[in-house]
PDB file of C-alpha atoms in Angstrom:
ATOM      1  CA  UNK A1103      -2.772 -16.583  -6.649  1.00 70.00           C
ATOM      2  CA  UNK A1104      -4.264 -12.906  -6.654  1.00 83.00           C
ATOM      3  CA  UNK A1105      -6.381 -12.450  -3.487  1.00 91.00           C
ATOM      4  CA  UNK A1106      -7.550  -8.966  -4.357  1.00 94.00           C
ATOM      5  CA  UNK A1107      -8.344  -8.211  -7.860  1.00 95.00           C
ATOM      6  CA  UNK A1108      -9.025  -4.796  -9.508  1.00 96.00           C
ATOM      7  CA  UNK A1109     -10.460  -5.965 -13.125  1.00 93.00           C
ATOM      8  CA  UNK A1110     -10.622  -2.509 -14.558  1.00 95.00           C
ATOM      9  CA  UNK A1111      -6.788  -1.186 -14.931  1.00 93.00           C
ATOM     10  CA  UNK A1112      -8.277   2.228 -15.967  1.00 96.00           C
ATOM     11  CA  UNK A1113     -11.385   4.341 -15.667  1.00 97.00           C
ATOM     12  CA  UNK A1114     -12.187   7.827 -17.196  1.00 98.00           C
ATOM     13  CA  UNK A1115     -15.232   9.910 -16.139  1.00 98.00           C
ATOM     14  CA  UNK A1116     -16.340  13.416 -16.512  1.00 98.00           C
ATOM     15  CA  UNK A1117     -16.050  15.690 -13.831  1.00 98.00           C
ATOM     16  CA  UNK A1118     -18.934  16.062 -11.768  1.00 97.00           C
ATOM     17  CA  UNK A1119     -20.067  12.418 -12.662  1.00 98.00           C
ATOM     18  CA  UNK A1120     -19.864   9.382 -10.682  1.00 98.00           C
ATOM     19  CA  UNK A1121     -16.715   7.567 -10.487  1.00 98.00           C
ATOM     20  CA  UNK A1122     -17.234   3.689  -9.365  1.00 98.00           C
ATOM     21  CA  UNK A1123     -14.292   1.858  -8.337  1.00 98.00           C
ATOM     22  CA  UNK A1124     -14.642  -1.980  -8.108  1.00 98.00           C
ATOM     23  CA  UNK A1125     -12.802  -4.537  -6.276  1.00 98.00           C
ATOM     24  CA  UNK A1126     -13.373  -8.491  -5.940  1.00 97.00           C
ATOM     25  CA  UNK A1127     -11.505 -10.792  -3.199  1.00 96.00           C
ATOM     26  CA  UNK A1128     -11.335 -14.408  -2.574  1.00 95.00           C
ATOM     27  CA  UNK A1129     -10.124 -14.976   0.954  1.00 90.00           C
ATOM     28  CA  UNK A1130     -13.188 -15.120   3.007  1.00 89.00           C
ATOM     29  CA  UNK A1131     -10.620 -14.376   6.532  1.00 88.00           C
ATOM     30  CA  UNK A1132     -10.225 -10.593   4.800  1.00 91.00           C
ATOM     31  CA  UNK A1133     -12.236  -8.442   7.684  1.00 90.00           C
ATOM     32  CA  UNK A1134     -11.222  -5.298   6.686  1.00 90.00           C
ATOM     33  CA  UNK A1135     -10.749  -3.223   3.645  1.00 93.00           C
ATOM     34  CA  UNK A1136      -9.568  -0.240   2.582  1.00 93.00           C
ATOM     35  CA  UNK A1137      -8.888   2.103  -0.500  1.00 95.00           C
ATOM     36  CA  UNK A1138      -5.851   4.273  -0.968  1.00 94.00           C
ATOM     37  CA  UNK A1139      -5.108   6.805  -3.439  1.00 94.00           C
ATOM     38  CA  UNK A1140      -1.708   7.074  -5.042  1.00 91.00           C
ATOM     39  CA  UNK A1141       0.158   9.840  -7.295  1.00 89.00           C
ATOM     40  CA  UNK A1142       3.151   8.708  -9.085  1.00 82.00           C
ATOM     41  CA  UNK A1143       6.525   8.104  -7.248  1.00 77.00           C
ATOM     42  CA  UNK A1144       4.434   8.985  -3.820  1.00 84.00           C
ATOM     43  CA  UNK A1145       3.280   6.569  -1.188  1.00 86.00           C
ATOM     44  CA  UNK A1146      -0.615   5.709  -0.838  1.00 89.00           C
ATOM     45  CA  UNK A1147      -2.904   8.004   0.702  1.00 89.00           C
ATOM     46  CA  UNK A1148      -5.556   6.283   2.959  1.00 88.00           C
ATOM     47  CA  UNK A1149      -8.986   7.424   2.005  1.00 93.00           C
ATOM     48  CA  UNK A1150     -11.790   5.510   3.232  1.00 94.00           C
ATOM     49  CA  UNK A1151     -11.925   1.597   4.895  1.00 92.00           C
ATOM     50  CA  UNK A1152     -14.878  -0.415   6.081  1.00 94.00           C
ATOM     51  CA  UNK A1153     -15.004  -3.363   8.684  1.00 92.00           C
ATOM     52  CA  UNK A1154     -16.820  -6.843   7.428  1.00 92.00           C
ATOM     53  CA  UNK A1155     -19.532  -5.995  10.089  1.00 93.00           C
ATOM     54  CA  UNK A1156     -20.939  -2.919   7.844  1.00 95.00           C
ATOM     55  CA  UNK A1157     -21.743  -2.865   4.279  1.00 96.00           C
ATOM     56  CA  UNK A1158     -21.628   0.840   3.798  1.00 97.00           C
ATOM     57  CA  UNK A1159     -19.344   3.655   4.904  1.00 97.00           C
ATOM     58  CA  UNK A1160     -19.501   7.350   3.774  1.00 97.00           C
ATOM     59  CA  UNK A1161     -16.865   9.745   4.052  1.00 96.00           C
ATOM     60  CA  UNK A1162     -17.696  13.014   2.220  1.00 97.00           C
ATOM     61  CA  UNK A1163     -17.605  12.222  -1.751  1.00 98.00           C
ATOM     62  CA  UNK A1164     -16.039   8.766  -0.786  1.00 98.00           C
ATOM     63  CA  UNK A1165     -18.507   5.671  -0.006  1.00 98.00           C
ATOM     64  CA  UNK A1166     -17.364   2.103   0.296  1.00 98.00           C
ATOM     65  CA  UNK A1167     -19.970  -0.635  -0.533  1.00 98.00           C
ATOM     66  CA  UNK A1168     -19.062  -4.150   0.712  1.00 97.00           C
ATOM     67  CA  UNK A1169     -21.260  -7.114  -0.315  1.00 97.00           C
ATOM     68  CA  UNK A1170     -19.692 -10.210   1.738  1.00 95.00           C
ATOM     69  CA  UNK A1171     -21.520 -12.778  -0.033  1.00 95.00           C
ATOM     70  CA  UNK A1172     -20.384 -11.691  -3.502  1.00 97.00           C
ATOM     71  CA  UNK A1173     -16.990 -10.796  -1.823  1.00 96.00           C
ATOM     72  CA  UNK A1174     -16.943  -7.432  -3.791  1.00 97.00           C
ATOM     73  CA  UNK A1175     -16.643  -3.911  -2.644  1.00 97.00           C
ATOM     74  CA  UNK A1176     -16.788  -0.721  -4.921  1.00 98.00           C
ATOM     75  CA  UNK A1177     -15.737   2.812  -4.177  1.00 98.00           C
ATOM     76  CA  UNK A1178     -17.948   5.704  -4.864  1.00 98.00           C
ATOM     77  CA  UNK A1179     -16.875   9.010  -5.527  1.00 98.00           C
ATOM     78  CA  UNK A1180     -19.308  11.721  -6.519  1.00 97.00           C
ATOM     79  CA  UNK A1181     -18.959  14.336  -7.636  1.00 98.00           C
ATOM     80  CA  UNK A1182     -15.937  13.151  -9.402  1.00 98.00           C
ATOM     81  CA  UNK A1183     -13.135  16.171  -9.545  1.00 97.00           C
ATOM     82  CA  UNK A1184      -9.952  16.484 -11.878  1.00 96.00           C
ATOM     83  CA  UNK A1185      -8.032  16.270  -8.486  1.00 95.00           C
ATOM     84  CA  UNK A1186      -8.952  12.730  -8.299  1.00 96.00           C
ATOM     85  CA  UNK A1187      -7.329  11.741 -10.984  1.00 96.00           C
ATOM     86  CA  UNK A1188      -4.610   8.981  -9.565  1.00 96.00           C
ATOM     87  CA  UNK A1189      -4.423   5.499  -9.235  1.00 95.00           C
ATOM     88  CA  UNK A1190      -6.845   3.606  -6.571  1.00 97.00           C
ATOM     89  CA  UNK A1191      -5.829   0.637  -4.496  1.00 95.00           C
ATOM     90  CA  UNK A1192      -8.040  -1.813  -2.734  1.00 95.00           C
ATOM     91  CA  UNK A1193      -6.395  -3.412   0.105  1.00 93.00           C
ATOM     92  CA  UNK A1194      -7.720  -6.198   2.682  1.00 92.00           C
ATOM     93  CA  UNK A1195      -6.712  -7.496   5.709  1.00 88.00           C
ATOM     94  CA  UNK A1196      -7.473  -9.840   8.645  1.00 81.00           C
ATOM     95  CA  UNK A1197      -6.852 -11.294  11.891  1.00 68.00           C
ATOM     96  CA  UNK A1198      -5.580 -14.478   9.997  1.00 60.00           C
ATOM     97  CA  UNK A1199      -3.093 -12.474   7.880  1.00 60.00           C
ATOM     98  CA  UNK A1200      -1.186 -10.741  11.194  1.00 63.00           C
ATOM     99  CA  UNK A1201      -3.052  -7.301   9.704  1.00 68.00           C
ATOM    100  CA  UNK A1202      -0.787  -7.509   6.495  1.00 81.00           C
ATOM    101  CA  UNK A1203      -2.098  -5.504   3.799  1.00 87.00           C
ATOM    102  CA  UNK A1204      -3.152  -7.562   0.506  1.00 89.00           C
ATOM    103  CA  UNK A1205      -3.352  -5.014  -2.309  1.00 92.00           C
ATOM    104  CA  UNK A1206      -5.009  -5.140  -5.772  1.00 93.00           C
ATOM    105  CA  UNK A1207      -3.186  -4.095  -8.882  1.00 92.00           C
ATOM    106  CA  UNK A1208      -4.735  -0.597  -8.743  1.00 94.00           C
ATOM    107  CA  UNK A1209      -7.450   1.402 -11.232  1.00 96.00           C
ATOM    108  CA  UNK A1210      -6.213   4.316 -12.723  1.00 96.00           C
ATOM    109  CA  UNK A1211      -8.881   7.038 -12.418  1.00 97.00           C
ATOM    110  CA  UNK A1212      -9.080  10.048 -14.850  1.00 97.00           C
ATOM    111  CA  UNK A1213     -11.421  12.706 -14.369  1.00 98.00           C
ATOM    112  CA  UNK A1214     -11.655  14.914 -17.270  1.00 96.00           C
ATOM    113  CA  UNK A1215     -12.579  18.778 -16.853  1.00 94.00           C
TER     114      UNK A1215
ATOM    115  CA  UNK B 796      -1.245  12.559  13.589  1.00 61.00           C
ATOM    116  CA  UNK B 797       0.383   9.611  11.877  1.00 73.00           C
ATOM    117  CA  UNK B 798       3.368  11.453  10.396  1.00 85.00           C
ATOM    118  CA  UNK B 799       5.747   9.200   8.692  1.00 89.00           C
ATOM    119  CA  UNK B 800       9.165  10.280   7.181  1.00 92.00           C
ATOM    120  CA  UNK B 801      10.882   8.041   4.471  1.00 94.00           C
ATOM    121  CA  UNK B 802      14.211   9.008   2.452  1.00 94.00           C
ATOM    122  CA  UNK B 803      15.801   9.216   0.435  1.00 95.00           C
ATOM    123  CA  UNK B 804      12.990   9.840  -2.189  1.00 93.00           C
ATOM    124  CA  UNK B 805      14.826   8.519  -4.998  1.00 94.00           C
ATOM    125  CA  UNK B 806      18.145   6.813  -5.484  1.00 96.00           C
ATOM    126  CA  UNK B 807      20.273   5.961  -8.373  1.00 96.00           C
ATOM    127  CA  UNK B 808      22.910   3.103  -7.694  1.00 96.00           C
ATOM    128  CA  UNK B 809      25.302   1.073  -9.263  1.00 96.00           C
ATOM    129  CA  UNK B 810      25.045  -2.532  -9.526  1.00 97.00           C
ATOM    130  CA  UNK B 811      26.525  -4.208  -6.528  1.00 97.00           C
ATOM    131  CA  UNK B 812      26.415  -1.542  -4.247  1.00 97.00           C
ATOM    132  CA  UNK B 813      24.180  -1.335  -1.223  1.00 97.00           C
ATOM    133  CA  UNK B 814      21.352   1.130  -0.627  1.00 97.00           C
ATOM    134  CA  UNK B 815      20.068   1.965   2.729  1.00 97.00           C
ATOM    135  CA  UNK B 816      16.384   3.590   3.038  1.00 97.00           C
ATOM    136  CA  UNK B 817      14.891   5.061   6.274  1.00 96.00           C
ATOM    137  CA  UNK B 818      11.698   5.135   7.729  1.00 95.00           C
ATOM    138  CA  UNK B 819      10.617   7.266  10.763  1.00 93.00           C
ATOM    139  CA  UNK B 820       7.416   7.700  12.575  1.00 88.00           C
ATOM    140  CA  UNK B 821       7.689  11.213  13.818  1.00 86.00           C
ATOM    141  CA  UNK B 822       4.747  11.308  16.052  1.00 82.00           C
ATOM    142  CA  UNK B 823       3.920   7.875  17.317  1.00 81.00           C
ATOM    143  CA  UNK B 824       5.997   4.761  18.104  1.00 84.00           C
ATOM    144  CA  UNK B 825       5.718   2.167  15.752  1.00 82.00           C
ATOM    145  CA  UNK B 826       5.743  -1.508  16.946  1.00 84.00           C
ATOM    146  CA  UNK B 827       5.168  -3.085  13.672  1.00 86.00           C
ATOM    147  CA  UNK B 828       6.985  -2.025  10.491  1.00 89.00           C
ATOM    148  CA  UNK B 829       5.814  -3.431   6.900  1.00 91.00           C
ATOM    149  CA  UNK B 830       7.746  -3.107   3.880  1.00 94.00           C
ATOM    150  CA  UNK B 831       6.485  -2.993   0.905  1.00 94.00           C
ATOM    151  CA  UNK B 832       7.697  -2.853  -2.960  1.00 94.00           C
ATOM    152  CA  UNK B 833       6.006  -2.080  -6.118  1.00 88.00           C
ATOM    153  CA  UNK B 834       6.792  -3.014  -9.639  1.00 82.00           C
ATOM    154  CA  UNK B 835       5.599  -0.834 -12.515  1.00 77.00           C
ATOM    155  CA  UNK B 836       1.916  -1.486 -13.112  1.00 75.00           C
ATOM    156  CA  UNK B 837       1.687  -4.323 -10.398  1.00 81.00           C
ATOM    157  CA  UNK B 838       0.557  -4.291  -6.924  1.00 84.00           C
ATOM    158  CA  UNK B 839       2.114  -3.176  -3.934  1.00 88.00           C
ATOM    159  CA  UNK B 840       3.470  -6.508  -2.351  1.00 91.00           C
ATOM    160  CA  UNK B 841       4.660  -7.001   1.194  1.00 90.00           C
ATOM    161  CA  UNK B 842       8.089  -7.666   1.594  1.00 94.00           C
ATOM    162  CA  UNK B 843       8.544  -8.296   5.137  1.00 93.00           C
ATOM    163  CA  UNK B 844       7.381  -7.442   8.645  1.00 90.00           C
ATOM    164  CA  UNK B 845       9.425  -6.086  11.692  1.00 88.00           C
ATOM    165  CA  UNK B 846       8.796  -5.994  15.265  1.00 84.00           C
ATOM    166  CA  UNK B 847      10.904  -3.510  17.150  1.00 81.00           C
ATOM    167  CA  UNK B 848      13.593  -5.478  18.719  1.00 80.00           C
ATOM    168  CA  UNK B 849      13.227  -8.597  16.733  1.00 82.00           C
ATOM    169  CA  UNK B 850      14.240 -10.176  13.363  1.00 86.00           C
ATOM    170  CA  UNK B 851      11.974  -9.407  10.866  1.00 91.00           C
ATOM    171  CA  UNK B 852       9.931 -12.079   9.052  1.00 91.00           C
ATOM    172  CA  UNK B 853      10.173 -12.126   5.141  1.00 95.00           C
ATOM    173  CA  UNK B 854       7.296 -12.982   2.461  1.00 92.00           C
ATOM    174  CA  UNK B 855       8.026 -15.872   0.350  1.00 92.00           C
ATOM    175  CA  UNK B 856      10.286 -15.304  -2.424  1.00 92.00           C
ATOM    176  CA  UNK B 857      12.264 -12.168  -0.750  1.00 94.00           C
ATOM    177  CA  UNK B 858      15.529 -12.706  -0.130  1.00 93.00           C
ATOM    178  CA  UNK B 859      16.511 -11.894   3.697  1.00 92.00           C
ATOM    179  CA  UNK B 860      20.136 -11.833   3.068  1.00 94.00           C
ATOM    180  CA  UNK B 861      19.550  -9.424   0.359  1.00 95.00           C
ATOM    181  CA  UNK B 862      17.184  -6.967   1.994  1.00 96.00           C
ATOM    182  CA  UNK B 863      18.261  -6.475   5.395  1.00 95.00           C
ATOM    183  CA  UNK B 864      15.509  -4.548   7.820  1.00 94.00           C
ATOM    184  CA  UNK B 865      16.321  -3.389  11.030  1.00 90.00           C
ATOM    185  CA  UNK B 866      14.063  -1.928  13.796  1.00 87.00           C
ATOM    186  CA  UNK B 867      15.758  -1.017  16.407  1.00 80.00           C
ATOM    187  CA  UNK B 868      13.564   1.652  17.908  1.00 88.00           C
ATOM    188  CA  UNK B 869       9.930   2.637  18.003  1.00 88.00           C
ATOM    189  CA  UNK B 870      10.399   5.291  15.553  1.00 90.00           C
ATOM    190  CA  UNK B 871      12.929   4.319  13.029  1.00 91.00           C
ATOM    191  CA  UNK B 872      13.333   1.196  10.465  1.00 92.00           C
ATOM    192  CA  UNK B 873      15.839   0.761   7.861  1.00 95.00           C
ATOM    193  CA  UNK B 874      15.682  -1.550   4.989  1.00 96.00           C
ATOM    194  CA  UNK B 875      19.310  -2.054   3.087  1.00 97.00           C
ATOM    195  CA  UNK B 876      19.250  -3.411  -0.227  1.00 97.00           C
ATOM    196  CA  UNK B 877      22.574  -5.537  -0.412  1.00 97.00           C
ATOM    197  CA  UNK B 878      24.426  -5.875  -3.698  1.00 96.00           C
ATOM    198  CA  UNK B 879      21.994  -4.379  -5.759  1.00 96.00           C
ATOM    199  CA  UNK B 880      21.256  -5.930  -9.493  1.00 96.00           C
ATOM    200  CA  UNK B 881      18.852  -4.008 -11.907  1.00 95.00           C
ATOM    201  CA  UNK B 882      16.111  -6.144 -11.029  1.00 94.00           C
ATOM    202  CA  UNK B 883      15.820  -4.711  -7.791  1.00 95.00           C
ATOM    203  CA  UNK B 884      14.700  -1.352  -9.118  1.00 95.00           C
ATOM    204  CA  UNK B 885      11.690  -0.693  -7.863  1.00 94.00           C
ATOM    205  CA  UNK B 886       9.439   1.475  -5.532  1.00 93.00           C
ATOM    206  CA  UNK B 887      10.041   0.802  -1.832  1.00 95.00           C
ATOM    207  CA  UNK B 888       7.369   1.598   0.579  1.00 94.00           C
ATOM    208  CA  UNK B 889       7.366   1.539   4.633  1.00 94.00           C
ATOM    209  CA  UNK B 890       4.249   1.212   6.789  1.00 91.00           C
ATOM    210  CA  UNK B 891       5.060   1.999  10.271  1.00 88.00           C
ATOM    211  CA  UNK B 892       1.816   0.858  12.775  1.00 82.00           C
ATOM    212  CA  UNK B 893       0.929   0.302  16.433  1.00 73.00           C
ATOM    213  CA  UNK B 894       0.543  -3.335  17.215  1.00 61.00           C
ATOM    214  CA  UNK B 895      -0.387  -3.962  13.516  1.00 55.00           C
ATOM    215  CA  UNK B 896      -3.135  -1.347  13.542  1.00 58.00           C
ATOM    216  CA  UNK B 897      -3.132   1.705  11.436  1.00 61.00           C
ATOM    217  CA  UNK B 898      -2.124   2.075   8.037  1.00 74.00           C
ATOM    218  CA  UNK B 899      -0.111   4.883   7.418  1.00 84.00           C
ATOM    219  CA  UNK B 900       2.589   4.981   4.784  1.00 90.00           C
ATOM    220  CA  UNK B 901       5.717   6.620   3.771  1.00 91.00           C
ATOM    221  CA  UNK B 902       6.134   8.638   0.826  1.00 90.00           C
ATOM    222  CA  UNK B 903       8.179   5.950  -0.761  1.00 93.00           C
ATOM    223  CA  UNK B 904      11.557   5.606  -2.450  1.00 95.00           C
ATOM    224  CA  UNK B 905      12.087   5.083  -5.981  1.00 94.00           C
ATOM    225  CA  UNK B 906      15.466   2.958  -6.238  1.00 95.00           C
ATOM    226  CA  UNK B 907      16.996   2.811  -9.900  1.00 95.00           C
ATOM    227  CA  UNK B 908      20.118   0.311 -10.324  1.00 96.00           C
ATOM    228  CA  UNK B 909      22.418   0.974 -13.009  1.00 96.00           C
TER     229      UNK B 909
END
């Protein structure tokens, strides 16, 4: 029973264009969502987060949108850069899960020069 | 802030031996330690949660006698994989936090059991 789903295993975009990474969740008790970037053989690096009281959070080139009614969030990267090429994990947590993170399977983003 | 040191970064061991992985929070005191593992092309999966000075709580399906977690201090936690088997080969990542808040990760340990 996968509570956090990233249905696209991979995404390829051109440098300078927008990358949109999607994530769906099923547990309505989740109230905090995070995106991580991960290179091979390294731990995840935190990118951006959003609380369920908001529907948008922006940090530089990264923007996360949350649609609670659809239980859907997305990460927008604009403009995309070749250095953004990595696996992106969506993660969720909540009071009900004692702040443990539940991760999606990740989306491999490739930004082509 | 929130600097985490995890080592070794990779280890190869023989089947049946034990391997210890260390995780240190260098500039903060971690009251809670989460240990995750990731198999290829899979999600990061939580293995166990430990609070300093207490026994770890293991997720369903994770053998507590096989994956020994020690969280004896606020800056150090260890995960020992005992009697390792090839199916234990995975990427293990620690995530120390303060009271469950904060989501910083170690750099991970790639374990290969031959």
